[in-house]
XYZ file of C-alpha atoms in Angstrom:
301
model
C 20.795 -7.836 -13.124
C 22.257 -6.277 -9.981
C 19.881 -4.307 -7.763
C 20.443 -2.213 -4.674
C 17.553 -2.414 -2.202
C 17.209 0.457 0.275
C 14.851 -0.368 3.145
C 14.750 -3.972 4.320
C 11.502 -4.061 6.259
C 9.107 -6.926 5.682
C 8.060 -5.714 2.230
C 11.594 -4.812 1.188
C 12.937 -8.200 2.215
C 10.076 -10.042 0.507
C 10.741 -8.158 -2.727
C 14.467 -8.824 -2.425
C 13.786 -12.529 -2.005
C 11.522 -12.634 -5.052
C 14.169 -10.821 -7.095
C 16.791 -13.320 -5.996
C 14.478 -16.210 -6.862
C 14.286 -14.696 -10.334
C 18.052 -14.713 -10.731
C 18.859 -11.107 -9.782
C 21.775 -10.175 -7.544
C 20.469 -8.109 -4.595
C 22.590 -5.971 -2.288
C 20.606 -4.263 0.460
C 21.004 -1.437 2.923
C 19.026 -0.780 6.083
C 20.098 0.985 9.295
C 18.677 -1.902 11.340
C 20.860 -4.926 12.116
C 17.898 -7.348 12.160
C 16.684 -6.187 8.756
C 20.120 -6.699 7.223
C 20.427 -10.112 8.833
C 17.057 -11.133 7.374
C 18.381 -10.422 3.884
C 21.669 -12.244 4.377
C 19.823 -15.222 5.877
C 17.755 -15.335 2.678
C 20.914 -15.450 0.564
C 21.389 -11.774 -0.243
C 24.147 -9.342 0.604
C 23.738 -6.451 3.044
C 25.777 -3.361 3.874
C 25.442 -0.819 6.665
C 25.653 2.490 4.759
C 24.520 4.139 1.535
C 28.144 4.787 0.585
C 28.943 1.077 0.810
C 25.836 0.204 -1.181
C 26.709 2.582 -4.014
C 30.304 1.316 -4.023
C 29.152 -2.324 -4.166
C 26.962 -1.849 -7.243
C 28.270 -1.950 -10.798
C 27.391 1.078 -12.971
C 24.886 1.796 -14.302
C 23.291 1.256 -10.905
C 19.645 0.523 -10.141
C 18.517 1.348 -6.598
C 15.055 0.356 -5.369
C 13.672 2.363 -2.414
C 11.266 0.691 0.011
C 11.164 3.304 2.769
C 8.260 5.273 4.309
C 6.870 8.106 2.200
C 7.697 11.693 3.060
C 10.823 12.967 4.777
C 12.703 9.646 4.739
C 12.303 9.357 0.966
C 13.244 13.034 0.564
C 16.388 12.582 2.641
C 17.356 9.352 0.879
C 16.942 10.783 -2.612
C 18.884 13.913 -1.618
C 21.709 11.758 -0.243
C 21.790 9.591 -3.371
C 21.933 12.656 -5.612
C 25.456 13.332 -4.415
C 26.621 9.714 -4.644
C 25.243 8.365 -7.930
C 26.432 9.035 -11.484
C 24.956 9.660 -14.912
C 23.008 6.633 -16.130
C 22.079 5.380 -12.656
C 18.415 5.067 -11.772
C 16.440 5.441 -8.545
C 13.160 3.501 -8.287
C 10.725 4.449 -5.528
C 8.609 1.349 -4.882
C 6.951 2.723 -1.750
C 3.840 4.870 -1.298
C 5.122 8.343 -2.121
C 2.823 11.126 -3.317
C 3.095 11.586 -7.071
C 4.026 15.259 -6.710
C 7.003 14.210 -4.584
C 8.072 11.906 -7.440
C 8.039 14.816 -9.851
C 10.120 16.861 -7.440
C 12.621 14.034 -6.930
C 12.963 13.469 -10.673
C 13.644 17.182 -11.180
C 16.357 17.064 -8.507
C 18.151 14.109 -10.126
C 17.721 15.012 -13.807
C 20.488 17.678 -13.998
C 22.920 15.020 -12.798
C 21.820 12.557 -15.487
C 20.276 10.246 -12.882
C 16.968 8.694 -13.938
C 13.965 8.328 -11.668
C 11.089 5.830 -11.780
C 8.095 5.603 -9.475
C 6.480 2.223 -8.964
C 3.148 1.936 -7.174
C 3.271 -1.516 -5.630
C 0.344 -3.624 -4.429
C 0.407 -7.133 -3.028
C 1.480 -6.716 0.577
C 2.824 -9.692 2.472
C 1.405 -12.060 -0.182
C 3.651 -10.614 -2.881
C 6.551 -12.983 -2.223
C 4.328 -15.922 -3.171
C 1.760 -14.409 -5.540
C 3.763 -11.598 -7.142
C 3.168 -7.851 -7.018
C 0.893 -5.603 -9.048
C 3.058 -2.707 -10.201
C 2.023 0.580 -11.753
C 5.161 2.176 -13.182
C 5.820 5.827 -14.016
C 8.909 7.035 -15.838
C 10.653 7.538 -19.157
C 9.694 4.719 -21.541
C 13.299 3.859 -22.425
C 14.343 3.719 -18.768
C 11.414 1.476 -17.835
C 12.242 -0.797 -20.765
C 15.824 -1.082 -19.487
C 14.467 -2.159 -16.072
C 11.925 -4.556 -17.582
C 13.511 -7.709 -16.170
C 13.044 -6.411 -12.609
C 9.313 -5.834 -13.043
C 8.842 -9.144 -14.877
C 10.317 -11.051 -11.932
C 8.367 -9.159 -9.264
C 5.025 -9.417 -11.102
C 2.634 -12.424 -10.966
C 3.787 -13.250 -14.523
C 6.175 -11.680 -17.038
C 3.304 -10.180 -19.022
C 0.676 -9.748 -16.300
C 0.182 -7.465 -13.316
C 2.555 -4.667 -14.276
C 3.025 -1.953 -16.832
C 4.293 1.532 -17.536
C 1.240 3.762 -17.093
C 2.824 7.112 -17.960
C 5.641 9.573 -17.148
C 7.204 10.164 -13.737
C 4.484 10.464 -11.088
C 1.901 8.447 -13.028
C 2.768 5.205 -11.250
C 2.111 6.507 -7.759
C -0.897 8.505 -8.971
C -2.551 5.325 -10.281
C -1.599 3.455 -7.083
C -3.132 6.295 -5.037
C -6.443 5.890 -6.859
C -6.120 2.091 -6.543
C -5.940 2.475 -2.769
C -8.910 4.838 -2.771
C -10.952 2.173 -4.590
C -9.678 -0.366 -2.072
C -11.026 1.789 0.772
C -14.495 1.748 -0.789
C -14.473 -2.004 -1.443
C -13.341 -2.777 2.091
C -16.029 -0.511 3.554
C -18.753 -2.180 1.478
C -17.716 -5.664 2.601
C -17.493 -4.531 6.236
C -20.935 -2.912 6.190
C -22.578 -5.853 4.440
C -21.232 -8.399 6.902
C -22.171 -6.114 9.790
C -25.800 -5.989 8.591
C -25.906 -9.781 8.453
C -24.222 -10.080 11.845
C -26.896 -7.891 13.416
C -29.735 -9.998 11.952
C -29.694 -12.262 15.006
C -33.016 -13.825 14.056
C -31.271 -15.904 11.380
C -28.077 -16.737 13.321
C -26.075 -16.362 10.118
C -22.620 -17.921 9.881
C -20.335 -15.206 8.516
C -17.525 -17.574 7.588
C -19.917 -19.846 5.687
C -21.379 -16.929 3.741
C -17.920 -15.623 2.837
C -17.015 -19.079 1.508
C -20.225 -19.272 -0.546
C -19.618 -15.854 -2.078
C -16.042 -16.730 -3.010
C -17.225 -18.987 -5.845
C -19.463 -17.824 -8.679
C -20.687 -14.644 -6.974
C -20.378 -11.274 -8.687
C -18.799 -9.894 -5.482
C -16.050 -12.522 -5.355
C -12.521 -11.117 -5.155
C -9.135 -11.664 -3.556
C -10.263 -9.207 -0.894
C -13.208 -11.486 -0.137
C -10.763 -14.406 0.116
C -8.951 -12.434 2.821
C -12.271 -11.703 4.561
C -12.894 -15.466 4.664
C -9.409 -16.048 6.103
C -9.969 -13.450 8.831
C -13.392 -14.859 9.768
C -11.966 -18.356 9.968
C -9.324 -17.224 12.446
C -11.603 -15.017 14.554
C -15.330 -15.289 13.655
C -16.379 -12.765 16.318
C -13.456 -10.367 15.758
C -12.870 -10.583 19.519
C -9.146 -9.929 19.310
C -9.365 -6.815 17.124
C -9.990 -3.260 18.293
C -12.502 -1.226 16.220
C -9.788 1.197 15.132
C -8.868 1.490 11.452
C -5.680 3.268 10.373
C -5.036 4.777 6.945
C -1.789 5.053 5.017
C -2.635 8.473 3.621
C -3.383 7.460 0.047
C -7.145 7.559 0.606
C -6.766 11.175 1.755
C -4.670 11.999 -1.294
C -7.289 10.428 -3.569
C -10.060 12.525 -2.011
C -7.877 15.660 -2.262
C -7.266 14.962 -5.936
C -10.960 14.331 -6.608
C -11.797 17.724 -5.079
C -9.033 19.444 -7.038
C -10.295 17.875 -10.306
C -13.989 18.498 -9.496
C -14.681 14.764 -9.708
C -17.388 13.427 -7.358
C -16.083 10.496 -5.299
C -18.666 9.987 -2.502
C -17.926 6.309 -1.833
C -14.171 6.745 -1.411
C -14.714 9.891 0.663
C -17.267 8.214 2.946
C -14.981 5.205 3.487
C -12.156 7.543 4.526
C -14.445 9.371 6.975
C -15.471 6.034 8.483
C -11.822 5.238 9.170
C -11.381 8.570 10.907
C -14.565 7.972 12.889
C -13.299 4.605 14.122
C -10.587 6.418 16.078
C -12.928 8.724 18.006
C -13.611 6.737 21.164
C -15.057 9.775 22.945
C -17.030 11.498 20.202
C -17.863 15.080 21.094
C -20.011 15.430 17.964
C -22.186 12.444 18.936
C -22.606 13.814 22.444
C -23.618 17.201 21.026
C -26.110 15.555 18.657
C -27.716 13.789 21.598
C -27.847 17.050 23.564
C -29.505 18.878 20.633
C -32.226 16.230 20.378
C -32.883 16.653 24.077
C -32.985 20.446 23.789
C -35.531 20.685 20.988
C -37.635 17.613 21.639
C -36.979 16.464 25.172
C -35.651 13.171 23.821
C -33.892 10.877 26.264
C -30.120 10.944 26.495
C -27.911 8.012 27.456
C -25.543 8.838 30.330
C -21.893 7.756 30.360
């Protein structure tokens, strides 16, 4: 099957390579010269405009988007709307908000262009291990694209599936990332408690390795914890600043909208925000309040 890949960053190129390994013909577009060169070096074909990409693909075309969520996806879908034809399909494999998917599908539908959203997990390991894919879209359209998902997944019948109509794929991936936030926070807090128990001089890397086998908390995420501790046991080369992609925020927003309590996911998101406040006004004010009502000591800068 022939596939057009739009966005040839690290993830886009890794997915293109896995598709090519599975026998698919990949033609990619990216505005960056280096990104296009990376694809051609891997054996793919690259073009320098959307017009050339559309012209190079045989109808009915399948175009996979791997570009940042938000305005870039909006602009790309809008541009494709005027270039594609009835029977073509646009697949958003990035991290778009599910409501944006519904809007994009509504824009393309009058032109007979199909739209599929694919929540993709696997990161930089996906090229080797395969990707977990949560797919939203019309059942018949997803069935037509089945060979793409089978190649990208860990196995033909594992790690992927159509979870519902347009928007459902990215909705499930959004919740997946919210769960991921909570799991990561729990691991981080647990290891921090052990690290601060200096009396026992615990070896964090050793403990991670023990837990990896037989423990009820074993997971691929724990495997990655062990890898990180092996490289830098003291985390000396890492700043205590944690970014978020936005999907944790969306998950919390959705929980509030649905009246569903999600304290763990919410707390893990707040901890990420807190990590960025290197000069916390709230903490300073808390210290000042304690001093005001109780005369408690304050630590100077």
